[in-house]
Structures are given as C-alpha cells and as structure tokens.
Short mmCIF file of C-alpha atoms and ligand atoms in Angstrom, two decimals:
data_model
loop_
_atom_site.label_atom_id
_atom_site.label_comp_id
_atom_site.label_asym_id
_atom_site.label_seq_id
_atom_site.Cartn_x
_atom_site.Cartn_y
_atom_site.Cartn_z
CA MET D 1 0.00 0.00 0.00
CA SER D 2 2.93 2.33 0.58
CA ALA D 3 4.25 1.84 -2.98
CA GLY D 4 4.15 5.53 -3.89
CA ASN D 5 6.10 6.46 -0.76
CA PHE D 6 9.74 6.63 -1.86
CA TYR D 7 10.81 5.46 1.59
CA SER D 8 9.36 2.03 0.82
CA ARG D 9 12.13 1.60 -1.77
CA PHE D 10 14.71 2.35 0.90
CA ALA D 11 12.95 -0.03 3.27
CA GLN D 12 13.45 -2.90 0.80
CA VAL D 13 17.14 -2.08 0.38
CA PHE D 14 17.67 -1.68 4.14
CA ALA D 15 15.99 -5.03 4.85
CA ALA D 16 17.92 -6.88 2.15
CA ASN D 17 21.24 -5.42 3.39
CA ALA D 18 20.55 -5.25 7.12
CA GLU D 19 24.03 -6.36 8.22
CA ARG D 20 26.02 -4.38 5.70
CA THR D 21 27.60 -1.00 6.44
CA ALA D 22 25.49 2.03 5.56
CA ILE D 23 27.42 4.90 7.16
CA THR D 24 30.90 5.17 8.64
CA SER D 25 32.35 8.36 10.02
CA ALA D 26 35.45 9.65 8.27
CA ASP D 27 37.57 8.85 11.35
CA GLY D 28 36.16 5.33 11.49
CA ALA D 29 34.74 5.83 15.03
CA LEU D 30 31.12 5.31 13.94
CA ARG D 31 29.58 2.46 11.99
CA LEU D 32 25.88 2.13 11.19
CA SER D 33 24.39 -0.79 9.30
CA PHE D 34 21.38 -0.57 7.00
CA GLY D 35 19.46 -2.42 9.71
CA ASP D 36 20.42 0.36 12.15
CA LEU D 37 19.15 2.93 9.66
CA ALA D 38 15.81 1.17 9.29
CA HIS D 39 15.37 1.00 13.07
CA ALA D 40 16.38 4.60 13.61
CA ALA D 41 14.01 5.79 10.87
CA ALA D 42 11.17 3.89 12.57
CA ARG D 43 11.99 5.26 16.04
CA TYR D 44 12.25 8.80 14.74
CA ALA D 45 8.99 8.38 12.78
CA ASN D 46 7.27 7.27 15.98
CA ALA D 47 8.78 10.26 17.80
CA LEU D 48 7.47 12.64 15.14
CA ALA D 49 4.04 11.05 15.37
CA ALA D 50 4.16 11.49 19.16
CA LEU D 51 4.85 15.19 18.56
CA GLY D 52 1.71 15.40 16.46
CA VAL D 53 3.13 15.13 12.94
CA GLU D 54 0.85 13.47 10.40
CA ALA D 55 1.07 12.68 6.70
CA GLY D 56 1.13 15.89 4.65
CA ASP D 57 2.39 18.07 7.53
CA ARG D 58 5.51 20.11 6.96
CA VAL D 59 8.49 19.61 9.26
CA THR D 60 10.91 22.55 9.23
CA VAL D 61 14.45 21.41 9.99
CA GLN D 62 17.42 23.65 10.70
CA VAL D 63 20.10 21.48 12.28
CA GLU D 64 23.79 20.74 11.87
CA LYS D 65 24.77 17.74 9.78
CA SER D 66 24.82 14.52 11.83
CA PRO D 67 23.75 10.91 11.16
CA GLU D 68 20.73 11.67 13.38
CA SER D 69 19.72 14.42 10.95
CA VAL D 70 19.57 11.67 8.33
CA PHE D 71 17.35 9.56 10.61
CA LEU D 72 15.07 12.59 10.81
CA TYR D 73 15.03 13.00 7.03
CA LEU D 74 14.13 9.33 6.55
CA ALA D 75 11.52 9.44 9.31
CA VAL D 76 9.69 12.42 7.84
CA MET D 77 9.42 10.60 4.51
CA LYS D 78 8.41 7.32 6.16
CA LEU D 79 5.63 9.13 7.95
CA GLY D 80 4.41 10.71 4.72
CA ALA D 81 5.18 14.20 6.01
CA VAL D 82 7.01 16.92 4.07
CA TYR D 83 10.69 17.60 4.80
CA GLN D 84 11.64 21.27 4.77
CA PRO D 85 15.38 21.64 5.37
CA LEU D 86 16.95 25.04 5.95
CA ASN D 87 20.47 26.31 5.51
CA THR D 88 22.10 26.41 8.95
CA ALA D 89 23.44 29.88 8.13
CA TYR D 90 19.98 31.46 8.16
CA THR D 91 19.39 33.78 11.10
CA ALA D 92 16.32 33.40 13.28
CA ALA D 93 14.82 36.44 11.54
CA GLU D 94 15.28 34.72 8.17
CA VAL D 95 13.82 31.47 9.47
CA ALA D 96 10.67 33.41 10.39
CA TYR D 97 9.82 33.84 6.71
CA PHE D 98 10.10 30.11 6.00
CA VAL D 99 8.03 29.17 9.01
CA GLU D 100 5.34 31.64 8.11
CA ASP D 101 5.31 30.43 4.50
CA ALA D 102 5.55 26.68 5.06
CA ALA D 103 3.24 26.61 8.10
CA PRO D 104 4.93 23.52 9.63
CA LYS D 105 3.49 21.30 12.35
CA LEU D 106 6.95 20.86 13.88
CA ILE D 107 10.23 22.78 13.89
CA VAL D 108 13.45 20.92 14.64
CA CYS D 109 16.29 23.31 15.50
CA ASP D 110 19.61 23.46 17.28
CA PRO D 111 19.17 23.42 21.09
CA SER D 112 20.73 26.92 21.19
CA ARG D 113 17.72 28.22 19.26
CA GLN D 114 14.99 26.36 21.15
CA GLN D 115 13.67 29.48 22.92
CA GLU D 116 13.67 31.66 19.84
CA MET D 117 11.99 28.98 17.73
CA ARG D 118 9.39 28.30 20.39
CA ALA D 119 8.51 32.01 20.37
CA LEU D 120 8.38 32.00 16.58
CA GLY D 121 6.33 28.82 16.61
CA ASP D 122 3.82 30.44 18.99
CA GLN D 123 3.36 33.31 16.55
CA HIS D 124 2.68 30.95 13.66
CA LYS D 125 0.64 28.21 15.32
CA VAL D 126 3.43 25.65 15.14
CA PHE D 127 2.41 22.67 17.24
CA ALA D 128 5.81 21.54 18.52
CA VAL D 129 9.49 22.50 18.59
CA ALA D 130 12.18 19.88 19.18
CA ASN D 131 15.95 20.02 18.94
CA LEU D 132 19.01 18.16 17.72
CA ASP D 133 22.65 19.32 17.95
CA HIS D 134 25.77 18.62 15.88
CA ARG D 135 26.47 15.47 17.89
CA GLY D 136 22.96 14.22 17.19
CA GLU D 137 21.82 14.90 20.76
CA GLY D 138 18.81 16.88 21.85
CA SER D 139 15.16 16.54 22.81
CA LEU D 140 14.25 14.77 19.56
CA ALA D 141 16.99 12.15 19.94
CA THR D 142 16.00 11.62 23.59
CA LEU D 143 12.38 11.09 22.63
CA ALA D 144 13.26 8.79 19.70
CA ALA D 145 15.36 6.61 22.02
CA THR D 146 12.22 5.77 24.00
CA MET D 147 10.22 4.79 20.92
CA ASP D 148 9.37 1.46 19.33
CA GLY D 149 11.62 0.31 16.45
CA ARG D 150 8.61 -0.71 14.37
CA HIS D 151 6.60 1.69 12.27
CA ASP D 152 4.37 1.14 9.24
CA THR D 153 5.44 3.31 6.34
CA ALA D 154 2.59 5.68 5.45
CA ALA D 155 0.79 5.16 2.14
CA ARG D 156 1.54 7.97 -0.29
CA ASP D 157 0.99 8.58 -3.99
CA ALA D 158 3.95 9.26 -6.24
CA ASP D 159 2.43 12.70 -6.74
CA ASP D 160 2.34 13.55 -3.01
CA LEU D 161 4.93 15.91 -1.54
CA ALA D 162 8.08 14.51 0.06
CA GLY D 163 10.01 17.76 0.31
CA LEU D 164 9.61 21.50 0.32
CA LEU D 165 12.98 22.96 -0.63
CA TYR D 166 13.35 26.70 -0.75
CA THR D 167 15.41 28.04 -3.62
CA SER D 168 18.39 30.13 -2.64
CA GLY D 169 16.61 33.07 -4.30
CA THR D 170 19.30 35.67 -4.86
CA THR D 171 16.61 37.99 -6.21
CA GLY D 172 13.16 38.43 -4.70
CA ARG D 173 11.48 36.11 -2.25
CA SER D 174 12.76 32.62 -1.76
CA LYS D 175 10.26 30.13 -3.22
CA GLY D 176 9.32 26.70 -1.85
CA ALA D 177 9.79 24.03 -4.53
CA MET D 178 7.28 21.20 -4.02
CA ILE D 179 9.17 17.94 -4.60
CA THR D 180 7.16 14.72 -4.89
CA HIS D 181 7.98 11.12 -4.02
CA GLY D 182 7.83 10.40 -7.75
CA ASN D 183 10.34 13.17 -8.52
CA LEU D 184 12.82 11.68 -6.05
CA ALA D 185 12.32 8.09 -7.17
CA SER D 186 12.76 8.78 -10.88
CA ASN D 187 15.85 10.93 -10.47
CA ALA D 188 17.60 8.60 -8.02
CA GLU D 189 16.90 5.49 -10.12
CA THR D 190 18.16 7.16 -13.28
CA LEU D 191 21.35 8.38 -11.61
CA VAL D 192 22.14 5.02 -10.01
CA ALA D 193 22.01 3.44 -13.46
CA LEU D 194 23.81 6.27 -15.27
CA TRP D 195 26.68 6.61 -12.81
CA ARG D 196 26.80 2.81 -12.20
CA ILE D 197 26.39 3.18 -8.45
CA THR D 198 26.42 -0.20 -6.68
CA SER D 199 26.65 -1.80 -3.26
CA GLY D 200 30.39 -1.98 -3.87
CA ASP D 201 30.65 1.80 -3.77
CA ARG D 202 31.83 3.87 -0.85
CA LEU D 203 30.77 7.49 -1.21
CA LEU D 204 32.70 10.42 0.29
CA HIS D 205 29.91 12.64 1.64
CA ALA D 206 31.02 16.10 2.74
CA LEU D 207 28.15 18.16 1.31
CA PRO D 208 25.57 19.91 3.47
CA VAL D 209 22.33 17.94 3.82
CA PHE D 210 19.99 20.95 3.70
CA HIS D 211 20.50 21.29 -0.06
CA VAL D 212 19.33 19.09 -2.94
CA HIS D 213 22.88 18.00 -3.82
CA GLY D 214 23.94 16.50 -0.49
CA LEU D 215 20.41 15.47 0.48
CA TYR D 216 18.71 14.02 -2.57
CA VAL D 217 21.43 13.43 -5.13
CA ALA D 218 23.99 11.94 -2.75
CA LEU D 219 21.92 10.26 0.00
CA ASN D 220 19.11 8.91 -2.17
CA THR D 221 21.41 7.28 -4.73
CA ALA D 222 23.59 5.77 -1.99
CA PHE D 223 20.55 4.37 -0.15
CA LEU D 224 18.94 2.95 -3.31
CA ALA D 225 22.16 1.25 -4.36
CA ALA D 226 23.07 0.13 -0.81
CA SER D 227 26.42 1.93 -1.08
CA GLU D 228 28.41 2.80 2.01
CA ILE D 229 28.57 6.47 2.94
CA VAL D 230 31.82 7.81 4.38
CA TRP D 231 30.49 10.65 6.49
CA PHE D 232 32.06 14.09 7.00
CA SER D 233 30.27 16.75 9.02
CA LYS D 234 31.84 19.31 6.70
CA PHE D 235 34.35 19.47 3.89
CA ASP D 236 38.01 19.46 4.82
CA ALA D 237 40.49 18.72 2.04
CA ALA D 238 43.07 17.04 4.28
CA ALA D 239 40.47 14.81 5.99
CA MET D 240 39.02 13.92 2.60
CA LEU D 241 42.43 12.82 1.31
CA GLU D 242 42.95 10.82 4.46
CA ALA D 243 39.75 8.86 3.84
CA MET D 244 40.08 8.58 0.08
CA PRO D 245 41.96 5.26 0.02
CA ARG D 246 38.83 3.55 1.36
CA ALA D 247 36.40 5.23 -1.02
CA THR D 248 35.31 4.78 -4.64
CA LEU D 249 33.03 7.73 -5.33
CA MET D 250 32.86 11.42 -4.52
CA MET D 251 30.18 14.03 -5.12
CA GLY D 252 31.22 17.62 -4.65
CA VAL D 253 30.89 21.24 -5.60
CA PRO D 254 33.68 22.83 -7.68
CA THR D 255 35.24 24.39 -4.57
CA PHE D 256 35.95 20.87 -3.20
CA TYR D 257 38.00 20.15 -6.30
CA THR D 258 39.94 23.41 -6.25
CA ARG D 259 40.70 22.86 -2.54
CA LEU D 260 41.81 19.27 -3.17
CA LEU D 261 44.10 20.57 -5.90
CA GLY D 262 45.64 22.86 -3.29
CA GLU D 263 46.91 19.77 -1.41
CA ASP D 264 50.21 18.25 -2.50
CA ARG D 265 48.94 14.90 -1.30
CA LEU D 266 46.41 14.77 -4.14
CA THR D 267 48.10 12.30 -6.47
CA ARG D 268 47.22 9.34 -8.66
CA GLU D 269 48.22 7.11 -5.76
CA ALA D 270 45.87 8.93 -3.35
CA CYS D 271 42.98 8.21 -5.76
CA ARG D 272 43.88 4.60 -6.55
CA THR D 273 40.61 3.14 -5.22
CA MET D 274 38.44 5.90 -6.69
CA ARG D 275 36.07 5.08 -9.52
CA LEU D 276 34.31 8.38 -10.13
CA PHE D 277 34.44 12.07 -9.17
CA ILE D 278 31.25 14.04 -9.79
CA SER D 279 30.84 17.83 -9.69
CA GLY D 280 27.81 20.10 -9.77
CA SER D 281 25.79 22.96 -8.21
CA ALA D 282 28.05 25.59 -9.78
CA PRO D 283 30.19 25.77 -12.91
CA LEU D 284 33.39 23.71 -12.86
CA LEU D 285 36.13 25.69 -14.58
CA ALA D 286 37.70 23.88 -17.53
CA GLU D 287 41.01 24.72 -15.91
CA THR D 288 40.04 22.81 -12.74
CA HIS D 289 38.89 19.83 -14.80
CA GLN D 290 42.20 19.76 -16.68
CA ALA D 291 44.37 20.26 -13.61
CA PHE D 292 42.53 17.47 -11.78
CA ALA D 293 42.94 15.10 -14.73
CA ALA D 294 46.64 15.90 -14.95
CA ARG D 295 47.20 15.23 -11.23
CA THR D 296 44.97 12.20 -10.72
CA GLY D 297 44.19 10.68 -14.11
CA HIS D 298 40.46 11.20 -13.38
CA ALA D 299 38.17 13.20 -15.66
CA ILE D 300 35.66 14.81 -13.28
CA LEU D 301 32.10 14.08 -14.41
CA GLU D 302 30.16 17.35 -14.41
CA ARG D 303 26.41 17.37 -14.21
CA TYR D 304 23.77 20.08 -13.99
CA GLY D 305 20.69 20.30 -11.82
CA MET D 306 18.44 22.54 -9.78
CA THR D 307 16.37 22.36 -6.62
CA GLU D 308 13.22 22.39 -8.76
CA THR D 309 14.31 19.58 -11.07
CA GLY D 310 16.95 17.42 -9.46
CA ILE D 311 19.57 16.47 -12.03
CA ILE D 312 18.81 17.50 -15.63
CA THR D 313 21.95 16.69 -17.62
CA SER D 314 25.12 14.72 -17.05
CA ASN D 315 28.35 14.07 -18.84
CA PRO D 316 28.55 10.41 -19.88
CA TYR D 317 30.03 7.65 -17.74
CA ASP D 318 31.59 6.10 -20.81
CA GLY D 319 32.51 8.56 -23.49
CA GLU D 320 33.98 12.00 -23.36
CA ARG D 321 33.52 14.15 -20.25
CA LEU D 322 34.03 17.49 -21.86
CA PRO D 323 35.33 20.35 -19.69
CA GLY D 324 32.96 23.30 -19.81
CA SER D 325 29.97 21.16 -20.81
CA VAL D 326 27.30 19.70 -18.51
CA GLY D 327 26.61 16.80 -20.87
CA PHE D 328 23.38 15.31 -22.14
CA ALA D 329 19.78 15.24 -20.94
CA LEU D 330 19.21 12.29 -18.57
CA PRO D 331 17.25 9.37 -20.03
CA GLY D 332 13.54 10.23 -19.83
CA VAL D 333 14.22 13.96 -19.47
CA ALA D 334 13.61 16.43 -22.32
CA VAL D 335 15.80 19.53 -22.55
CA ARG D 336 15.49 22.31 -25.11
CA ILE D 337 16.29 25.92 -25.80
CA ASN D 338 13.28 27.89 -26.81
CA GLY D 339 14.29 30.27 -29.60
CA SER D 340 17.76 31.19 -30.78
CA GLN D 341 20.97 30.08 -29.09
CA PRO D 342 22.25 30.90 -26.58
CA GLY D 343 18.88 30.92 -24.91
CA VAL D 344 17.06 29.86 -21.77
CA ILE D 345 17.12 26.13 -21.03
CA GLU D 346 13.73 24.44 -20.56
CA VAL D 347 13.15 21.00 -19.10
CA LYS D 348 10.34 18.48 -18.85
CA GLY D 349 10.28 15.07 -17.23
CA PRO D 350 9.36 13.00 -14.17
CA ASN D 351 12.09 14.81 -12.22
CA VAL D 352 10.45 18.22 -12.54
CA PHE D 353 8.79 19.57 -9.39
CA LYS D 354 5.10 20.14 -8.92
CA GLY D 355 5.22 23.92 -8.57
CA TYR D 356 6.02 26.62 -6.05
CA TRP D 357 4.33 26.32 -2.68
CA ARG D 358 1.38 28.68 -2.41
CA MET D 359 2.51 30.61 -5.50
CA PRO D 360 0.24 29.50 -8.36
CA GLU D 361 0.99 32.68 -10.33
CA LYS D 362 4.74 32.23 -10.13
CA THR D 363 4.34 28.56 -11.03
CA ARG D 364 2.32 29.45 -14.13
CA GLU D 365 4.93 32.01 -15.17
CA ASP D 366 7.76 29.52 -14.91
CA PHE D 367 6.19 26.79 -17.05
CA THR D 368 5.53 26.95 -20.79
CA GLU D 369 2.14 26.05 -22.21
CA ASP D 370 3.42 22.66 -23.26
CA GLY D 371 4.63 21.89 -19.74
CA TYR D 372 8.34 22.71 -19.80
CA PHE D 373 9.90 24.33 -16.72
CA ILE D 374 11.82 27.50 -17.61
CA THR D 375 15.10 27.11 -15.72
CA GLY D 376 16.41 30.65 -16.08
CA ASP D 377 19.81 29.22 -17.06
CA VAL D 378 21.12 30.38 -20.41
CA GLY D 379 22.83 27.72 -22.49
CA VAL D 380 23.56 26.21 -25.85
CA ILE D 381 22.83 22.70 -27.13
CA ASP D 382 24.94 21.35 -29.97
CA GLU D 383 23.71 19.01 -32.72
CA THR D 384 24.63 15.94 -30.67
CA GLY D 385 22.50 17.13 -27.74
CA ARG D 386 25.40 18.27 -25.58
CA VAL D 387 24.47 21.14 -23.28
CA SER D 388 26.76 23.96 -22.14
CA ILE D 389 25.70 26.64 -19.70
CA VAL D 390 26.52 30.24 -20.50
CA GLY D 391 25.06 31.86 -17.39
CA ARG D 392 21.88 32.80 -15.57
CA ALA D 393 19.30 34.83 -17.47
CA ARG D 394 19.21 37.32 -14.62
CA ASP D 395 23.00 37.76 -14.84
CA LEU D 396 22.74 38.80 -18.49
CA ILE D 397 24.05 42.34 -18.89
CA ILE D 398 22.48 44.74 -21.36
CA SER D 399 24.91 47.55 -21.99
CA GLY D 400 24.04 50.20 -24.54
CA GLY D 401 21.40 47.86 -25.92
CA PHE D 402 23.87 45.00 -26.47
CA ASN D 403 23.63 41.65 -24.71
CA VAL D 404 26.74 40.76 -22.75
CA PHE D 405 27.14 37.23 -21.36
CA PRO D 406 29.36 37.45 -18.27
CA LYS D 407 30.86 33.99 -18.78
CA GLU D 408 32.49 34.96 -22.07
CA ILE D 409 34.30 37.83 -20.41
CA GLU D 410 35.15 35.83 -17.30
CA GLU D 411 36.88 33.22 -19.46
CA VAL D 412 39.06 35.86 -21.11
CA LEU D 413 39.82 37.47 -17.75
CA ASP D 414 40.71 34.16 -16.10
CA ALA D 415 43.29 33.52 -18.82
CA LEU D 416 45.16 36.78 -18.07
CA PRO D 417 48.40 36.53 -16.07
CA GLY D 418 47.86 36.95 -12.35
CA VAL D 419 44.08 36.60 -12.40
CA GLY D 420 42.73 33.91 -10.10
CA GLU D 421 38.98 34.06 -10.50
CA SER D 422 36.60 36.62 -11.89
CA ALA D 423 32.95 37.60 -11.78
CA VAL D 424 31.50 39.98 -14.33
CA ILE D 425 28.37 41.95 -13.47
CA GLY D 426 26.26 44.79 -14.82
CA VAL D 427 25.53 47.83 -12.65
CA PRO D 428 23.56 51.00 -13.38
CA HIS D 429 25.37 53.30 -15.80
CA PRO D 430 24.20 56.82 -16.71
CA ASP D 431 24.83 56.39 -20.46
CA PHE D 432 24.60 52.69 -21.18
CA GLY D 433 21.80 51.56 -18.86
CA GLU D 434 24.16 48.98 -17.45
CA GLY D 435 27.93 49.18 -17.38
CA VAL D 436 30.11 46.07 -17.37
CA VAL D 437 32.19 45.64 -14.21
CA ALA D 438 34.68 42.90 -13.42
CA VAL D 439 35.57 41.75 -9.92
CA VAL D 440 38.73 39.66 -9.80
CA THR D 441 40.96 37.85 -7.36
CA ALA D 442 44.72 37.85 -7.90
CA ARG D 443 47.08 34.92 -7.56
CA ALA D 444 50.06 37.11 -8.50
CA PRO D 445 50.35 40.89 -8.57
CA LEU D 446 47.92 42.21 -11.17
CA ALA D 447 48.68 44.73 -13.91
CA PRO D 448 47.14 48.19 -13.38
CA GLU D 449 43.44 48.46 -14.22
CA ALA D 450 44.10 50.38 -17.47
CA GLU D 451 46.44 47.67 -18.73
CA ILE D 452 43.94 44.90 -18.00
CA VAL D 453 41.28 46.87 -19.84
CA ALA D 454 43.66 47.29 -22.77
CA ALA D 455 44.42 43.56 -22.82
CA LEU D 456 40.71 42.73 -22.83
CA SER D 457 40.08 45.26 -25.61
CA ARG D 458 42.35 43.25 -27.89
CA LYS D 459 40.16 40.18 -27.45
CA LEU D 460 36.61 41.44 -26.95
CA ALA D 461 34.20 43.75 -28.73
CA ARG D 462 34.27 47.16 -27.16
CA PHE D 463 30.80 46.95 -25.62
CA LYS D 464 31.84 43.81 -23.71
CA VAL D 465 35.02 45.21 -22.17
CA PRO D 466 34.57 45.98 -18.44
CA LYS D 467 34.72 49.67 -17.73
CA ARG D 468 35.93 49.07 -14.21
CA ILE D 469 37.96 46.26 -12.69
CA PHE D 470 37.98 45.73 -8.93
CA GLU D 471 40.34 43.44 -7.08
CA VAL D 472 39.04 41.53 -4.05
CA ALA D 473 40.63 38.95 -1.77
CA GLU D 474 37.83 36.47 -2.36
CA LEU D 475 34.59 36.31 -4.36
CA PRO D 476 31.47 36.03 -2.15
CA ARG D 477 30.08 32.49 -2.39
CA ASN D 478 27.18 30.64 -0.80
CA ALA D 479 27.41 27.25 0.87
CA MET D 480 27.22 25.47 -2.48
CA GLY D 481 30.10 27.47 -3.92
CA LYS D 482 27.95 29.68 -6.13
CA VAL D 483 29.31 33.18 -6.64
CA GLN D 484 26.79 35.63 -5.18
CA LYS D 485 26.48 38.06 -8.07
CA ALA D 486 23.56 39.88 -6.47
CA ALA D 487 25.82 40.80 -3.55
CA LEU D 488 28.47 42.07 -5.97
CA ARG D 489 25.87 44.09 -7.88
CA ARG D 490 24.85 45.72 -4.61
CA ARG D 491 28.44 46.39 -3.57
CA TYR D 492 29.38 48.13 -6.83
CA ALA D 493 25.96 49.65 -7.61
CA ASP D 494 27.27 53.20 -7.34
CA CYS D 495 30.55 52.87 -9.18
CA PHE D 496 29.32 54.77 -12.24
CA LYS D 497 27.52 57.47 -10.27
CA PRO D 498 29.05 60.90 -10.95
CA ALA D 499 31.60 61.66 -8.23
CA GLY D 500 30.67 64.01 -5.42
CA ARG D 501 27.14 62.74 -4.98
CA GLY D 502 27.28 61.25 -1.56
CA GLY D 503 30.46 59.25 -0.86
P1 LIG U 1 20.20 25.09 -6.77
O1 LIG U 1 18.75 25.15 -6.96
O2 LIG U 1 20.69 25.76 -5.54
O3 LIG U 1 20.72 23.69 -6.91
O4 LIG U 1 20.84 25.93 -7.95
C1 LIG U 1 20.58 25.57 -9.27
C2 LIG U 1 21.43 26.38 -10.19
O5 LIG U 1 22.82 26.07 -10.02
C3 LIG U 1 21.16 26.10 -11.64
O6 LIG U 1 20.01 26.76 -12.09
C4 LIG U 1 22.44 26.58 -12.28
O7 LIG U 1 22.40 27.99 -12.45
C5 LIG U 1 23.49 26.23 -11.26
N1 LIG U 1 24.19 24.99 -11.59
C6 LIG U 1 23.99 23.76 -11.12
N2 LIG U 1 24.86 22.89 -11.66
C7 LIG U 1 25.63 23.59 -12.51
C8 LIG U 1 26.72 23.26 -13.38
N3 LIG U 1 27.21 22.04 -13.47
N4 LIG U 1 27.24 24.28 -14.13
C9 LIG U 1 26.77 25.53 -14.03
N5 LIG U 1 25.77 25.90 -13.23
C10 LIG U 1 25.20 24.94 -12.48
#
C-alpha cells in the first residue's frame, strides 16, 4: 500500500542489506548498518508522530549535519510528512519567513535556538518545537530513544509531496519548490544506473544535507544502491584525502575540487581506489577539470541540476567528459532551448517539481504552455544534444542595448596573467543603462586596471570590455560554492555614479 512512498524503496534495500555498512564516520569511530538505519528511521517516525506530525504536515528542519539528521530526514518521509530543510546559516529572523510560509506542524532546530523557535512557533501556530545538535543529541533524539523500532510506512501517492525545498533566491522572495515522491524516485533510479552506483561503492559525503545536492542526489542514490557512505560533518580537504583510500566515489561542488588541488597529497596514488568524481551545483572551470585530470588521471564528471528539477543533464560515464559542458539530458528527461541560441534552457520530465508552494501565479509564469519548466539558465545545445551553460538569465548584462554574457568575459579574464577568478556583473550606468564591471581575485600581482582593460580590448568587442575592474581577496560564495552576483551588484551599484554625490 505504501508503494508511492519513496521510503518504501529504501525499506526494501535496508531489509535486504541489514548487516552491511550504511554509514561510517570519516575517522572510522562510527559504523551504522542498514538495519540500524531502518530501526532509527522507525523510532524517529514514531517520535514525530508522538509530537503530532501526520502525513502531509511540513516539518521545518534547521540542524547541523549529523547521522541523526539523516534519521530525521528518513523518518519524515516514512511518515508521509514533508521535509523542509533550511540552511544552517539562516538567522532566526530569516527562518521566520520560511516558518510563516511553510506553516509547519513541527520545527526541529539546534538546542541553542529552542527558545527563539518556540517564540516563533507560537506566533505561527506551530504545534511543537524539538531540537538536535551537531552530535545528534537533543530533545528529539531523547524522545526517539524511547520509541518502538517498528513503524508502518505511510501510504503515499507518487504525486504527493516529500520535500519542500526553498530556492536560494538571490533575487526576490525565496520560493518553496514542491518535490514529490515520484520526482525523487525517478531521479535517483536514473542516476544510479547512469553513474553505475552499486553496493560496492563507498561514497565520500562532505556536502551539506539541507540542499538538494547533499540530500537528494547523494543520499538517495547511496541508499537505493546500498552503497556505504563515508560521512564528514563538513568538507576538509586534508580529511578527505585521508579517507580517500577507502572510497570509490565522490560528489562535490567545484570548490571541493579546487581545494583538493591545493593539497600536494592529491596524487594518482591517493585516488587509486576511486572510480568516479562528480561535480555540480556551480560551474566547474575547464582549468580545474584539466588540472585534476593531470594530477589524478580522473576526468571529473560534471552534471547540472536545480532544486526544482533534481539532475537535468550529465556528462557520460563512458565517453567523453568534456570540460565546460554539462553533458546530455538524462534518459527520460527532455531539454530544449526555446528560440535562438544561446537561450534559456527548458526542461520536462518526471524529475520536474510540482510547482512553487502557495505561488500558483509564479508557477504558471515559470512553465511553458506545453509543460516545460523554464530554468532561467542560459545555455547552448549542440547538434549531438550536448548542453553547455553560459550563465543565468538574470545575470545577463544589457549595456548600450547590447547583450553581454558574463561567462564569455570571465573566461578571457581568467586567462590573463595573475588573475585567479573573476565575476563579471552589470551595474547601473548613466549612459549605457548597465555598465560592465569585473571583480577579480589575484594569484600574483595584477597589472594596473588600465592595462587589464587594454588587454581585454584586444580580445573582446568594445561593448563587452569591463569599464571598471575591482580586485578583491575572495569572491562572495554561498554554501554550495555559487558566486553571489547579487551581492556584488549591490556592492558596486554606485561605481558609475558621478563623483561628489554622496560618498
Ligand atoms: P540550486 O537550486 O541551488 O541547486 O541551484 C541551481 C542552479 O545552479 C542552476 O540553475 C544553475 O544555475 C546552477 N548549476 C547547477 N549545476 C551547474 C553546473 N554544473 N554548471 C553551471 N551551473 C550549475
């Protein structure tokens, strides 16, 4: 009866592999079997039920990464409730918006926030507030320990909600993407087959579990395939290299790879047991791909996805993993560019979410009449179906009426001597509407601004050449390694204002 509930797939795997290792901590101190996972999920589900949570209720979760946070994730699904994870960096004031919008039955927070969350919960008719800390201790764990290890998985349809994941929303209000059991099942099954994930795999897991990458892509595929997870509470390049000789698979954001490259210990020998390195959530520089291949002999497999869609495209397992390309549409997923190239990528398939929570208007706007979701990513698709991403539609700069794609300029900038990384943005300009601005990091002393501009002018049409170049120590990034262009646009918003008008 619980066939549509994605947890029932995990339940089968957990039962068939009860004695085998599901999770080990990176230092080897902790070992959990799949049988342990099944029991913990049942105890936590019973604890949630005791706190009043029923099928369809939202559970807002803002806790540090711990194996117990995974028990909670599994338990919410098992119970047929809706998991709403939040970035641990959000302040209590920010959490207020999500609680008001999602209207959860239960909030699970860090013990240090219990008081604040209880007050917030009282304002928004939240039934219960429980807590869990980074060691997996807290009122929820205490309650779960007293519960029965048996629990009947709730019946759900494939179309029912399993998760409510808020988009990072660098512009405007953050939106809750309604993710169904069917979305999760189709994407995880496809990826297990495509990336050949098996029970022989041991996955290095250092991603946060409040985001689709670490939560759905990594955990769901590992659970379906009965792979072992080598658990890190956070990414640390040295610790990762330490554990690598007992792993076969890694999923990471580009920053993981650049940090690993910063370690002399990253060698072919260090990766001898590794089968596959996967990257996503932000663009992997071709330079990183090439440097990693040269050091380790491994071609990083880059894939592309979104909160709203799960994974959309992937480079092939066999066949060429092309730097700078995100590969081909997954089997069963349709990808197109509507209009001329480069253009906005649209996607349709069983992986695509059900819509934005309580935002029917916004949902209608973001789907085409024939049912494609408009991603907002600008890309090109070649005649073989290979997709490359050029940028975000909202990052497109229109200067003097001309379209400027930041990525094209960033690539030229990155190739200049001394430049580490770059981000190109458009900010208000009195003559051109928007003026092109580059923000760069240096890995060696940079040439003066005028010389960089001159060098760029030899390679780029005049309207594309940044009018100002600012050097910073580091580009602002979010937890997934995405450069926060909105923050840069705010910081340099006044750089073309005539001097003398207010500092
Ligand atoms: P999120 O919903 O936080 O997962 O962010 C999704 C966005 O991340 C996409 O719309 C893309 O803009 C970006 N993204 C994800 N994977 C890639 C990739 N491999 N290359 C470039 N951008 C990516």
